Tab-separated table of C-alpha atoms in Angstrom:
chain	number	residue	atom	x	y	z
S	162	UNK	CA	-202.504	148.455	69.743
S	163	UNK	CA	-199.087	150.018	69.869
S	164	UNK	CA	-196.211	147.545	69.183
S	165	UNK	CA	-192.904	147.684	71.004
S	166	UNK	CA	-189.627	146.116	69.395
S	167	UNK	CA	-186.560	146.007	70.909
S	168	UNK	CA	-183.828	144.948	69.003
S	169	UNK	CA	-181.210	142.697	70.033
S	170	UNK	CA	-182.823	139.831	71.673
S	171	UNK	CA	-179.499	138.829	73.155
S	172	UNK	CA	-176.264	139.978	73.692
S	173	UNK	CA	-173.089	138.935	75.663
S	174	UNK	CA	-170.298	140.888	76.275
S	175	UNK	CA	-166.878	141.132	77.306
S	176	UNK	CA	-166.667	143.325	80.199
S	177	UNK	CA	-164.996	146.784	79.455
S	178	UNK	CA	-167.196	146.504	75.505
S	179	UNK	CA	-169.215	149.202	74.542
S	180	UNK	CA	-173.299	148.418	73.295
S	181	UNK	CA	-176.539	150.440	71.778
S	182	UNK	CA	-179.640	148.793	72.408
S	183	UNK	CA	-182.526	149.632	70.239
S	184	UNK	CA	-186.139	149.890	70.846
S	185	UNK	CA	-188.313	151.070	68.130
S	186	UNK	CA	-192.362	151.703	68.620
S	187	UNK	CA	-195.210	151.543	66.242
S	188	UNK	CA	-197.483	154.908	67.249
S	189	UNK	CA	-196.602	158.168	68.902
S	190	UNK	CA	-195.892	158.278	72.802
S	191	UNK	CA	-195.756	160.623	75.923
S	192	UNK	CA	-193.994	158.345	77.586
S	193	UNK	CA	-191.297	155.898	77.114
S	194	UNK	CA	-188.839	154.661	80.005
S	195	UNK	CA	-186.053	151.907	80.212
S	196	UNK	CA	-185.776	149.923	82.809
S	197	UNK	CA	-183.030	147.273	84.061
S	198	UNK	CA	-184.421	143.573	85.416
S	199	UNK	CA	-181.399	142.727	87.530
S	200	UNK	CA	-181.136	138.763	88.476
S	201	UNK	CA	-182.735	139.110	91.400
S	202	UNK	CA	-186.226	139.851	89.263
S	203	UNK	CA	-186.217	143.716	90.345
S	204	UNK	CA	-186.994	146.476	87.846
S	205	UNK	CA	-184.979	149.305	88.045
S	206	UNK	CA	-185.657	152.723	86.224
S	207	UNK	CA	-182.818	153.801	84.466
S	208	UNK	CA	-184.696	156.894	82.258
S	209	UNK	CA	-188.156	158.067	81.715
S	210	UNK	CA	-187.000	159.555	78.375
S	211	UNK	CA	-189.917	160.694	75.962
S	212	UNK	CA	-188.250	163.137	73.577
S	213	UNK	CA	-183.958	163.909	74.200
S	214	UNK	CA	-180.935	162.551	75.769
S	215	UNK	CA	-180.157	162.059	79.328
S	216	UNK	CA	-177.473	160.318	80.924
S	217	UNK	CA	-176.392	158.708	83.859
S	218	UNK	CA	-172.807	157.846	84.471
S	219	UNK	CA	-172.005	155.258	81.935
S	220	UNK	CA	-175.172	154.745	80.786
S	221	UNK	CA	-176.854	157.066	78.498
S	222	UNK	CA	-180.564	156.947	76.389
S	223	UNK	CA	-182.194	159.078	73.195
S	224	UNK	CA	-185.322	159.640	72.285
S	225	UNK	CA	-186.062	160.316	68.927
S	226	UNK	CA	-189.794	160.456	68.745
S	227	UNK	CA	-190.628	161.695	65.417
S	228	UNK	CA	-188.813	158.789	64.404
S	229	UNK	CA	-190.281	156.607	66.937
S	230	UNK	CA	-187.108	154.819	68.169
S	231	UNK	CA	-184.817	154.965	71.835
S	232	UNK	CA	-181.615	153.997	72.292
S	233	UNK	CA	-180.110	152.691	75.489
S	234	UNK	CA	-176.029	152.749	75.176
S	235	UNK	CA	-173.644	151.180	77.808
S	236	UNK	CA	-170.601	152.142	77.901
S	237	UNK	CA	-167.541	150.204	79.786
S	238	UNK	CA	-169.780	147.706	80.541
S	239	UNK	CA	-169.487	145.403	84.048
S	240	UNK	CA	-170.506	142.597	85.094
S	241	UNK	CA	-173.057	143.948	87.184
S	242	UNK	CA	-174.718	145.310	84.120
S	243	UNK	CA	-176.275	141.876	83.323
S	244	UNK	CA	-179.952	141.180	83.440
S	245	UNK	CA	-182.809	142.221	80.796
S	246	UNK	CA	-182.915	145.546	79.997
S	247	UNK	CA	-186.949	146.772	78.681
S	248	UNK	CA	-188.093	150.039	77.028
S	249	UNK	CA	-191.358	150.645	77.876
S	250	UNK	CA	-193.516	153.389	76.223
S	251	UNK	CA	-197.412	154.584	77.063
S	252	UNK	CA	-198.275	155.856	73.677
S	253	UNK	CA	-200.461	158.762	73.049
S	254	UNK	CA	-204.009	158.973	73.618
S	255	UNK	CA	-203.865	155.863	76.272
S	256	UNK	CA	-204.425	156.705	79.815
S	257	UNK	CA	-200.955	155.819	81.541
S	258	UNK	CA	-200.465	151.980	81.648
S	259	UNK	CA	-196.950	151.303	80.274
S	260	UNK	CA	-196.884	148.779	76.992
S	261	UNK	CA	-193.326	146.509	77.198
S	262	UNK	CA	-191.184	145.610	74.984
S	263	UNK	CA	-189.924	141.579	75.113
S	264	UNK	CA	-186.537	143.214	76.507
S	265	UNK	CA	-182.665	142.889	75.395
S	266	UNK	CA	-180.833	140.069	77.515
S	267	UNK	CA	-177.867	141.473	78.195
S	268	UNK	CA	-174.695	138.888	79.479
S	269	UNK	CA	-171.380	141.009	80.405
S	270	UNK	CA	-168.456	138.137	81.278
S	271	UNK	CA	-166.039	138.793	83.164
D	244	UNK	CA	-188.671	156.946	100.941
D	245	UNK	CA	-189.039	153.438	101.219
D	246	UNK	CA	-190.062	152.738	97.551
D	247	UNK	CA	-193.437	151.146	96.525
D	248	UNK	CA	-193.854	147.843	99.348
D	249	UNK	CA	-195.292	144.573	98.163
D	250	UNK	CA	-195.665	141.333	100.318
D	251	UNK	CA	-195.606	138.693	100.447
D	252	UNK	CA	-192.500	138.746	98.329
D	253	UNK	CA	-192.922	134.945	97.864
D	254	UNK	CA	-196.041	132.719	97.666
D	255	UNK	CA	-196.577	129.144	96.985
D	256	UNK	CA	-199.933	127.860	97.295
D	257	UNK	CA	-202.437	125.285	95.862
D	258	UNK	CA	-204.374	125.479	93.259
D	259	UNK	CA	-207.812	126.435	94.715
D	260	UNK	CA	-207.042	128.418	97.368
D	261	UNK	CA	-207.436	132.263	97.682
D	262	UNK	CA	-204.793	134.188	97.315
D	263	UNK	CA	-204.028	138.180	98.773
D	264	UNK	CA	-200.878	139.917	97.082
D	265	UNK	CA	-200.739	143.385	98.760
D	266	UNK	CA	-199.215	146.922	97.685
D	267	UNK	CA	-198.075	149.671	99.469
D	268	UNK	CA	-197.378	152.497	96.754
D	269	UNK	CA	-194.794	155.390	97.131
D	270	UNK	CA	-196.642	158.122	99.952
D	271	UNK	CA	-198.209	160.901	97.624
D	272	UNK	CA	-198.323	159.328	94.061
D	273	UNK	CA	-202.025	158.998	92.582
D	274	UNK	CA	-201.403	156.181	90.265
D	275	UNK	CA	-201.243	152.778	91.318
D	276	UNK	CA	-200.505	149.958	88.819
D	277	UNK	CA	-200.672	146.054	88.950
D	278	UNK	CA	-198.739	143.945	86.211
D	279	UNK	CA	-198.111	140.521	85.761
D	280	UNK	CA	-194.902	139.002	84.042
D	281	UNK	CA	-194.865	135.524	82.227
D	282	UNK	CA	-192.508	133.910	80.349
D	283	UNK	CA	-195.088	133.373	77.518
D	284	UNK	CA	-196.998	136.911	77.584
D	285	UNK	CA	-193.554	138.995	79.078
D	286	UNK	CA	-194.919	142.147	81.145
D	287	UNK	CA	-198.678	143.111	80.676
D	288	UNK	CA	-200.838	145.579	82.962
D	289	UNK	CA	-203.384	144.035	85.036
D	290	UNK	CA	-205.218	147.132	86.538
D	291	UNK	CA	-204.420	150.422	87.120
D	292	UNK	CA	-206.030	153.255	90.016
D	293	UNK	CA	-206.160	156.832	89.772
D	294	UNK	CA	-207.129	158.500	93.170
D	295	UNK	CA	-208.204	154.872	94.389
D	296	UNK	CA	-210.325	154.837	91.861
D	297	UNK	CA	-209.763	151.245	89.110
D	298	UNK	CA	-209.579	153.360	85.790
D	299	UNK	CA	-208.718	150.286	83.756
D	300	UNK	CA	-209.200	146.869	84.699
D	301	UNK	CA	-209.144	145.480	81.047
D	302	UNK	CA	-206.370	143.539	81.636
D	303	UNK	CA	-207.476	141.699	84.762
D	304	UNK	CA	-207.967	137.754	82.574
D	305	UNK	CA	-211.374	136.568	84.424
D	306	UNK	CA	-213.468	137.027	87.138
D	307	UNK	CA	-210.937	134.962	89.744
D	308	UNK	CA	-208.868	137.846	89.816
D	309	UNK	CA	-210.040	141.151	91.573
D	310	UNK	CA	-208.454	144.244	92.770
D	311	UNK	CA	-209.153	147.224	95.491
D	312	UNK	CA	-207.758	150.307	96.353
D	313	UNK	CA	-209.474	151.439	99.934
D	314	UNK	CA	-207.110	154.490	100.612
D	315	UNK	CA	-204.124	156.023	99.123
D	316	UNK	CA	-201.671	153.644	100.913
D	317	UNK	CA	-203.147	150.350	100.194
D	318	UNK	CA	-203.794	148.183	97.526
D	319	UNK	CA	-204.614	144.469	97.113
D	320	UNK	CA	-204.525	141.660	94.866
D	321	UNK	CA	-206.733	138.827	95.137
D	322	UNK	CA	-207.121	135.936	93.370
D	323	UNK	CA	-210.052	133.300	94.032
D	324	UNK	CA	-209.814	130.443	93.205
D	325	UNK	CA	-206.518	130.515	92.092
D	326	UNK	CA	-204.920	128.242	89.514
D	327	UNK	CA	-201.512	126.419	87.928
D	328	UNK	CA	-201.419	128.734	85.055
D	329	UNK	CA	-201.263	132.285	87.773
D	330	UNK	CA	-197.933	131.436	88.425
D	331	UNK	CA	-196.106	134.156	87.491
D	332	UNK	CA	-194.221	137.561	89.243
D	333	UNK	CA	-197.053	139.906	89.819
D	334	UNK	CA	-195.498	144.075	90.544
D	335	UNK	CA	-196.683	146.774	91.875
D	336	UNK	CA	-196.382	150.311	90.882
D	337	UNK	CA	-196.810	153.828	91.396
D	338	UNK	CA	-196.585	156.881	89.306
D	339	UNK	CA	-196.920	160.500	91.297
D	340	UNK	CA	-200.274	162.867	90.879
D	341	UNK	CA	-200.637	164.998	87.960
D	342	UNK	CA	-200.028	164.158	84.415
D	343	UNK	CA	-200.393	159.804	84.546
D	344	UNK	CA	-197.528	159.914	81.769
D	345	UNK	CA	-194.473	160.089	84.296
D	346	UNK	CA	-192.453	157.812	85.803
D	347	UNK	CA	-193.428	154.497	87.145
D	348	UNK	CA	-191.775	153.279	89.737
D	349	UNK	CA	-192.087	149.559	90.412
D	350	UNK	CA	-191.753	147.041	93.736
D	351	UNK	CA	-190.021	143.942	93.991
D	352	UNK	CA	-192.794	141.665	92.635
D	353	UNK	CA	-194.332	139.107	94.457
D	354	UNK	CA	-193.934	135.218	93.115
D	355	UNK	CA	-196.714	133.430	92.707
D	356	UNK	CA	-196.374	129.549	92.385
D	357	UNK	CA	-199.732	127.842	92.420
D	358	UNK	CA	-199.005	123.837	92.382
């Protein structure tokens, strides 16, 4: 089956700092999304981003599917940004369940 | 719109008993999806509905666990008997009609502890 990496595992962060988060996939997809687990366990879309940019305030995403790699980038980052952040892709040919990545823990410190 | 609606948000239980995790998906959206997160096996679909139809119930681990869809706005969970090693956060989700490769859009989870 289709393998999701994301890439890193961990990552702190002074608050106000800058980060790319990576998430690279093994077959071709029709969809790939990131979402945000906030502390509280809740998953949070932040793009459903097969193929292009889009962004969202500070945050931001790219898709570059012939390459078969997103990026998530946070910019100015807060506090509030903290949690695990997933890329999730359903890759072509399957019928719509989402396959997850292990996720990017991402600490921002005051 | 209220979002997709899962209760109970929390459950503790013993191992042996039955247990009902319920789903209320997002009014007009055709896909329904159940996944289960672990610390061991991270995020991993369960079962997913089209048209409250199961379409995919490969991921459901054994017979204990079983899942229905009786109309458009309801969907449940059970497990029977249940056991130490269900203990996890179990989420519901919804995706709107058409093409099933849109966006998902998840509930709060229900947590499962079975002692």
């Amino acid at each position: 089956g289709i393998q999701v990496e994301q890439s890193p595992p961990d990552l702190i962060l002074q608050e106000g700092a800058n980060s790319t988060l990576r998430c690279n996939f093994s077959d071709s997809v029709n969809n790939l999304q990131w979402f945000h687990q906030n502390p509280w366990g809740q998953l949070i879309n932040l793009f459903y981003i097969p193929s292009g940019t889009k962004q969202n305030g500070r945050l931001s995403a790219t898709t570059v599917a012939t390459e078969r790699y997103s990026l998530l980038y946070i910019s100015s980052s807060q506090t509030t940004d903290s949690g695990v952040y997933f890329c999730a892709v359903v890759y072509l040919g399957s019928q719509g369940n989402l396959i997850f990545g292990k996720g990017t823990k991402l600490s921002v410190k005051p | 719109d209220a979002g997709v609606i899962q209760s109970p948000r929390h459950e503790v239980t013993e191992m042996g008993q039955e247990v009902t995790l319920r789903c209320k998906p997002i009014s007009g959206h055709d896909y329904l999806f159940w996944y289960r997160q672990t610390m061991m096996r991270g995020l991993e679909l369960l079962i997913y509905f089209n048209n409250n139809v199961p379409i995919d119930d490969s991921g459901m681990p054994e017979d204990r666990f079983s899942a229905k869809m009786p109309n458009a706005s309801f969907s449940t969970l059970k497990i029977q008997p249940s056991e130490p090693r269900d203990s996890a956060v179990y989420f519901c989700a919804s995706s709107p009609r058409g093409r099933v490769q849109k966006t998902q859009y998840f509930g709060p989870g229900t947590r499962l502890l079975v002692l």
